[in-house]
Amino acid sequence: MNKIKELSSYLELGSHVADIVEHTLTLPEPKLILPTGSTPLSLYKELVSRQLDWSTTTTYNLDEYVDNTIQDQSYRYFMMENLFKHINMNDDNIYFPGDTAVWPDLSYGTEVDLCLLGIGGNGHIAFNEPGSSFDSETRMVDLNEETIKDNSRFFPTIDEVPTQAVTMGLKPIMSSKKIVLMANGKHKKDILEQAMYGNITEDIPASILQNHKNVKVYYSD
Ligand code: PGA
């Protein structure tokens, strides 16, 4: 059973997970899966401040909106602003689902050293919404109502929130060698506990992580 480790603050969550990333970057040609959202912001800030060597690293983002008309809300833009433009990543080693070179026929997670995840209020990981098959591959999905409502805080109006995305599937996520799930805020505690200690069910996509051999789960309130 996975144990949720509670950290003392959101900053501590960022610096704790940054230690794990820093260690991963010492591997030869490290491969990481990265999330967007509000949760990883303290991590990315901490990573930028550490001035690590990312020159041989390859990153795969978990998801990207489809038909997004507000470019500065794209996940690529988010990653550029919060991480990539501040570190020495090689642009050729940055991948997003939807990039023709890697989607739809690739299981991203193969040989990935470290997969970082957030969790949605409905238990989703990436945009694998409740009901997603545990065997799901990277694909285009419809976002559900709760997710659209959650994401509307980043858009001028809810009507501008994209209703579709390309998401890495649960299968490639699970094939990563190590997974770190991060959650911040009391509003995430209940779903996190259901996912980690409750039934393993497609109704709560994050519950699949209980089946992974090398998962760490960190929470700050
Ligand atoms: P958040 O989103 O980090 O903005 O809370 C997490 C998620 O929906 O996966």
mmCIF file of C-alpha atoms and ligand atoms in Angstrom:
data_model
loop_
_atom_site.group_PDB
_atom_site.id
_atom_site.type_symbol
_atom_site.label_atom_id
_atom_site.label_comp_id
_atom_site.label_asym_id
_atom_site.label_seq_id
_atom_site.Cartn_x
_atom_site.Cartn_y
_atom_site.Cartn_z
ATOM 1 C CA MET A 1 0.000 0.000 0.000
ATOM 2 C CA ASN A 2 1.252 3.476 -0.831
ATOM 3 C CA LYS A 3 1.748 5.808 2.061
ATOM 4 C CA ILE A 4 0.973 9.473 1.638
ATOM 5 C CA LYS A 5 3.821 11.524 3.068
ATOM 6 C CA GLU A 6 2.683 14.868 4.409
ATOM 7 C CA LEU A 7 5.131 17.735 4.061
ATOM 8 C CA SER A 8 5.083 20.861 6.170
ATOM 9 C CA SER A 9 4.370 23.387 3.425
ATOM 10 C CA TYR A 10 3.882 23.860 -0.277
ATOM 11 C CA LEU A 11 7.469 25.143 -0.564
ATOM 12 C CA GLU A 12 8.694 22.021 1.194
ATOM 13 C CA LEU A 13 6.717 19.909 -1.298
ATOM 14 C CA GLY A 14 8.557 21.678 -4.117
ATOM 15 C CA SER A 15 11.981 21.311 -2.585
ATOM 16 C CA HIS A 16 11.461 17.676 -1.575
ATOM 17 C CA VAL A 17 10.433 16.655 -5.086
ATOM 18 C CA ALA A 18 13.223 18.838 -6.528
ATOM 19 C CA ASP A 19 15.703 16.628 -4.630
ATOM 20 C CA ILE A 20 14.277 13.591 -6.446
ATOM 21 C CA VAL A 21 14.476 15.345 -9.820
ATOM 22 C CA GLU A 22 18.022 16.492 -9.101
ATOM 23 C CA HIS A 23 19.042 12.929 -8.373
ATOM 24 C CA THR A 24 17.349 11.718 -11.588
ATOM 25 C CA LEU A 25 19.268 14.299 -13.625
ATOM 26 C CA THR A 26 22.517 12.602 -12.623
ATOM 27 C CA LEU A 27 21.518 9.528 -14.682
ATOM 28 C CA PRO A 28 22.852 9.213 -18.223
ATOM 29 C CA GLU A 29 20.333 10.771 -20.665
ATOM 30 C CA PRO A 30 17.524 11.061 -18.126
ATOM 31 C CA LYS A 31 13.904 10.899 -19.267
ATOM 32 C CA LEU A 32 11.171 12.652 -17.330
ATOM 33 C CA ILE A 33 7.412 13.011 -17.655
ATOM 34 C CA LEU A 34 6.236 16.417 -16.459
ATOM 35 C CA PRO A 35 2.880 17.852 -15.349
ATOM 36 C CA THR A 36 1.366 21.309 -15.602
ATOM 37 C CA GLY A 37 -1.193 22.902 -13.262
ATOM 38 C CA SER A 38 -0.795 24.876 -10.077
ATOM 39 C CA THR A 39 0.690 22.004 -8.052
ATOM 40 C CA PRO A 40 4.158 21.794 -9.682
ATOM 41 C CA LEU A 41 4.837 25.552 -9.567
ATOM 42 C CA SER A 42 6.893 25.504 -6.346
ATOM 43 C CA LEU A 43 8.838 22.535 -7.737
ATOM 44 C CA TYR A 44 9.637 24.283 -11.013
ATOM 45 C CA LYS A 45 10.659 27.465 -9.184
ATOM 46 C CA GLU A 46 12.980 25.465 -6.965
ATOM 47 C CA LEU A 47 14.444 23.573 -9.925
ATOM 48 C CA VAL A 48 15.141 26.821 -11.779
ATOM 49 C CA SER A 49 16.900 28.236 -8.720
ATOM 50 C CA ARG A 50 19.169 25.173 -8.475
ATOM 51 C CA GLN A 51 20.673 25.765 -11.943
ATOM 52 C CA LEU A 52 20.986 22.081 -12.740
ATOM 53 C CA ASP A 53 22.369 20.593 -15.953
ATOM 54 C CA TRP A 54 19.434 19.560 -18.164
ATOM 55 C CA SER A 55 21.439 19.337 -21.400
ATOM 56 C CA THR A 56 21.053 15.575 -21.882
ATOM 57 C CA THR A 57 17.524 15.317 -20.454
ATOM 58 C CA THR A 58 14.421 14.495 -22.492
ATOM 59 C CA THR A 59 11.016 15.565 -21.186
ATOM 60 C CA TYR A 60 7.529 14.428 -22.144
ATOM 61 C CA ASN A 61 4.582 16.462 -20.981
ATOM 62 C CA LEU A 62 1.474 14.682 -19.801
ATOM 63 C CA ASP A 63 -1.116 16.546 -21.787
ATOM 64 C CA GLU A 64 -2.004 19.449 -24.052
ATOM 65 C CA TYR A 65 -5.253 21.131 -24.956
ATOM 66 C CA VAL A 66 -6.780 20.717 -28.386
ATOM 67 C CA ASP A 67 -8.238 23.774 -30.160
ATOM 68 C CA ASN A 68 -7.086 26.171 -27.502
ATOM 69 C CA THR A 69 -7.587 29.731 -28.708
ATOM 70 C CA ILE A 70 -5.722 31.332 -25.822
ATOM 71 C CA GLN A 71 -2.099 30.554 -26.536
ATOM 72 C CA ASP A 72 -0.725 31.663 -23.192
ATOM 73 C CA GLN A 73 -2.931 28.999 -21.622
ATOM 74 C CA SER A 74 -1.368 26.233 -23.665
ATOM 75 C CA TYR A 75 0.633 23.780 -21.616
ATOM 76 C CA ARG A 76 3.626 24.312 -23.867
ATOM 77 C CA TYR A 77 3.537 28.009 -22.983
ATOM 78 C CA PHE A 78 3.156 27.149 -19.293
ATOM 79 C CA MET A 79 6.214 24.906 -19.425
ATOM 80 C CA MET A 80 8.294 27.459 -21.334
ATOM 81 C CA GLU A 81 7.461 30.216 -18.861
ATOM 82 C CA ASN A 82 7.810 28.205 -15.676
ATOM 83 C CA LEU A 83 10.698 25.905 -16.509
ATOM 84 C CA PHE A 84 12.129 25.435 -19.987
ATOM 85 C CA LYS A 85 13.197 28.976 -20.786
ATOM 86 C CA HIS A 86 15.125 29.163 -17.515
ATOM 87 C CA ILE A 87 17.154 25.952 -17.888
ATOM 88 C CA ASN A 88 19.563 24.526 -20.453
ATOM 89 C CA MET A 89 17.132 22.059 -22.082
ATOM 90 C CA ASN A 90 17.723 21.205 -25.711
ATOM 91 C CA ASP A 91 14.465 22.228 -27.463
ATOM 92 C CA ASP A 92 14.636 19.079 -29.588
ATOM 93 C CA ASN A 93 14.254 17.004 -26.429
ATOM 94 C CA ILE A 94 10.942 18.562 -25.345
ATOM 95 C CA TYR A 95 7.818 16.589 -26.306
ATOM 96 C CA PHE A 96 4.116 17.191 -25.894
ATOM 97 C CA PRO A 97 1.293 14.791 -26.671
ATOM 98 C CA GLY A 98 -0.011 15.849 -30.037
ATOM 99 C CA ASP A 99 3.483 16.316 -31.482
ATOM 100 C CA THR A 100 3.242 14.298 -34.666
ATOM 101 C CA ALA A 101 6.552 12.586 -34.030
ATOM 102 C CA VAL A 102 5.365 10.912 -30.875
ATOM 103 C CA TRP A 103 1.602 10.591 -31.036
ATOM 104 C CA PRO A 104 -0.561 8.583 -31.361
ATOM 105 C CA ASP A 105 1.509 5.447 -31.684
ATOM 106 C CA LEU A 106 3.997 5.820 -28.873
ATOM 107 C CA SER A 107 3.910 4.642 -25.315
ATOM 108 C CA TYR A 108 5.735 7.577 -23.825
ATOM 109 C CA GLY A 109 6.407 5.946 -20.511
ATOM 110 C CA THR A 110 8.737 3.265 -21.828
ATOM 111 C CA GLU A 111 12.151 3.751 -20.269
ATOM 112 C CA VAL A 112 11.073 6.936 -18.546
ATOM 113 C CA ASP A 113 13.097 7.311 -15.351
ATOM 114 C CA LEU A 114 10.737 9.561 -13.427
ATOM 115 C CA CYS A 115 7.111 10.521 -13.965
ATOM 116 C CA LEU A 116 5.794 13.486 -11.966
ATOM 117 C CA LEU A 117 2.036 13.778 -11.535
ATOM 118 C CA GLY A 118 -0.623 15.985 -10.002
ATOM 119 C CA ILE A 119 -4.116 14.764 -9.196
ATOM 120 C CA GLY A 120 -7.391 16.393 -10.261
ATOM 121 C CA GLY A 121 -10.301 16.964 -7.894
ATOM 122 C CA ASN A 122 -12.071 14.035 -9.569
ATOM 123 C CA GLY A 123 -9.062 11.732 -9.250
ATOM 124 C CA HIS A 124 -7.775 12.180 -12.777
ATOM 125 C CA ILE A 125 -4.097 11.951 -13.631
ATOM 126 C CA ALA A 126 -3.055 13.838 -16.741
ATOM 127 C CA PHE A 127 -6.425 14.102 -18.529
ATOM 128 C CA ASN A 128 -7.370 10.506 -17.873
ATOM 129 C CA GLU A 129 -10.803 11.282 -16.534
ATOM 130 C CA PRO A 130 -12.873 8.907 -14.348
ATOM 131 C CA GLY A 131 -13.851 5.890 -16.434
ATOM 132 C CA SER A 132 -10.595 5.885 -18.438
ATOM 133 C CA SER A 133 -9.371 2.403 -19.112
ATOM 134 C CA PHE A 134 -6.355 1.287 -17.094
ATOM 135 C CA ASP A 135 -5.030 0.081 -20.466
ATOM 136 C CA SER A 136 -5.407 3.490 -22.104
ATOM 137 C CA GLU A 137 -2.716 4.752 -24.426
ATOM 138 C CA THR A 138 -1.944 8.339 -25.399
ATOM 139 C CA ARG A 139 -5.063 9.698 -27.125
ATOM 140 C CA MET A 140 -7.506 12.537 -27.620
ATOM 141 C CA VAL A 141 -10.131 12.877 -24.881
ATOM 142 C CA ASP A 142 -13.141 14.978 -23.953
ATOM 143 C CA LEU A 143 -12.669 16.807 -20.671
ATOM 144 C CA ASN A 144 -15.417 16.279 -18.151
ATOM 145 C CA GLU A 145 -17.509 19.012 -16.602
ATOM 146 C CA GLU A 146 -15.657 19.111 -13.283
ATOM 147 C CA THR A 147 -12.281 19.455 -15.001
ATOM 148 C CA ILE A 148 -13.537 22.236 -17.279
ATOM 149 C CA LYS A 149 -14.881 24.027 -14.202
ATOM 150 C CA ASP A 150 -11.571 23.518 -12.302
ATOM 151 C CA ASN A 151 -9.570 24.839 -15.246
ATOM 152 C CA SER A 152 -11.801 27.842 -15.821
ATOM 153 C CA ARG A 153 -9.833 29.705 -13.143
ATOM 154 C CA PHE A 154 -7.065 30.142 -15.712
ATOM 155 C CA PHE A 155 -9.372 31.488 -18.481
ATOM 156 C CA PRO A 156 -11.316 34.750 -18.891
ATOM 157 C CA THR A 157 -14.604 32.831 -19.113
ATOM 158 C CA ILE A 158 -15.581 29.182 -18.791
ATOM 159 C CA ASP A 159 -16.636 29.182 -22.453
ATOM 160 C CA GLU A 160 -13.022 29.643 -23.452
ATOM 161 C CA VAL A 161 -11.785 26.530 -21.641
ATOM 162 C CA PRO A 162 -10.956 23.895 -24.265
ATOM 163 C CA THR A 163 -13.196 20.848 -24.053
ATOM 164 C CA GLN A 164 -10.683 18.393 -25.509
ATOM 165 C CA ALA A 165 -7.076 17.483 -24.927
ATOM 166 C CA VAL A 166 -4.472 14.947 -25.941
ATOM 167 C CA THR A 167 -3.369 13.042 -22.881
ATOM 168 C CA MET A 168 -0.774 10.452 -22.141
ATOM 169 C CA GLY A 169 -2.632 7.263 -21.266
ATOM 170 C CA LEU A 170 -2.546 5.386 -17.985
ATOM 171 C CA LYS A 171 -0.557 2.549 -19.521
ATOM 172 C CA PRO A 172 2.478 4.623 -20.551
ATOM 173 C CA ILE A 173 2.344 6.512 -17.243
ATOM 174 C CA MET A 174 2.447 3.194 -15.365
ATOM 175 C CA SER A 175 5.415 1.971 -17.390
ATOM 176 C CA SER A 176 7.634 4.697 -15.917
ATOM 177 C CA LYS A 177 10.329 3.341 -13.623
ATOM 178 C CA LYS A 178 9.433 5.704 -10.781
ATOM 179 C CA ILE A 179 6.350 7.847 -10.185
ATOM 180 C CA VAL A 180 5.917 10.811 -7.844
ATOM 181 C CA LEU A 181 2.390 12.078 -7.208
ATOM 182 C CA MET A 182 2.073 15.559 -5.713
ATOM 183 C CA ALA A 183 -1.028 17.118 -4.174
ATOM 184 C CA ASN A 184 -1.368 20.487 -2.511
ATOM 185 C CA GLY A 185 -4.306 21.839 -0.542
ATOM 186 C CA LYS A 186 -6.972 20.449 1.780
ATOM 187 C CA HIS A 187 -9.402 20.182 -1.135
ATOM 188 C CA LYS A 188 -7.197 17.395 -2.539
ATOM 189 C CA LYS A 189 -6.844 15.365 0.656
ATOM 190 C CA ASP A 190 -10.022 13.345 0.376
ATOM 191 C CA ILE A 191 -9.551 12.295 -3.245
ATOM 192 C CA LEU A 192 -5.886 11.537 -2.566
ATOM 193 C CA GLU A 193 -6.799 9.218 0.299
ATOM 194 C CA GLN A 194 -9.502 7.519 -1.773
ATOM 195 C CA ALA A 195 -6.995 7.025 -4.588
ATOM 196 C CA MET A 196 -4.223 5.656 -2.393
ATOM 197 C CA TYR A 197 -6.146 3.685 0.232
ATOM 198 C CA GLY A 198 -9.480 2.904 -1.417
ATOM 199 C CA ASN A 199 -10.514 0.452 -4.115
ATOM 200 C CA ILE A 200 -8.451 0.309 -7.266
ATOM 201 C CA THR A 201 -11.057 1.418 -9.765
ATOM 202 C CA GLU A 202 -11.293 3.140 -13.133
ATOM 203 C CA ASP A 203 -13.723 5.543 -11.456
ATOM 204 C CA ILE A 204 -10.680 7.030 -9.702
ATOM 205 C CA PRO A 205 -7.899 6.904 -12.296
ATOM 206 C CA ALA A 206 -5.146 7.750 -9.779
ATOM 207 C CA SER A 207 -5.981 4.578 -7.849
ATOM 208 C CA ILE A 208 -4.077 2.621 -10.510
ATOM 209 C CA LEU A 209 -0.899 3.940 -8.877
ATOM 210 C CA GLN A 210 -1.421 1.458 -6.033
ATOM 211 C CA ASN A 211 -0.333 -1.173 -8.574
ATOM 212 C CA HIS A 212 3.028 0.487 -9.282
ATOM 213 C CA LYS A 213 6.115 -0.812 -7.489
ATOM 214 C CA ASN A 214 7.906 2.515 -7.123
ATOM 215 C CA VAL A 215 5.495 5.328 -6.284
ATOM 216 C CA LYS A 216 5.979 8.172 -3.818
ATOM 217 C CA VAL A 217 3.035 10.346 -2.837
ATOM 218 C CA TYR A 218 3.554 13.775 -1.271
ATOM 219 C CA TYR A 219 0.905 16.071 0.154
ATOM 220 C CA SER A 220 0.974 19.559 1.637
ATOM 221 C CA ASP A 221 -2.103 21.389 2.933
HETATM 222 P P1 PGA B 1 -3.709 21.479 -10.199
HETATM 223 O O1 PGA B 1 -4.248 20.400 -11.200
HETATM 224 O O2 PGA B 1 -2.269 21.211 -10.007
HETATM 225 O O3 PGA B 1 -3.946 22.807 -10.870
HETATM 226 O O4 PGA B 1 -4.499 21.321 -8.927
HETATM 227 C C1 PGA B 1 -3.869 19.081 -11.039
HETATM 228 C C2 PGA B 1 -4.545 18.221 -12.070
HETATM 229 O O5 PGA B 1 -5.671 18.518 -12.465
HETATM 230 O O6 PGA B 1 -3.938 17.224 -12.483
#
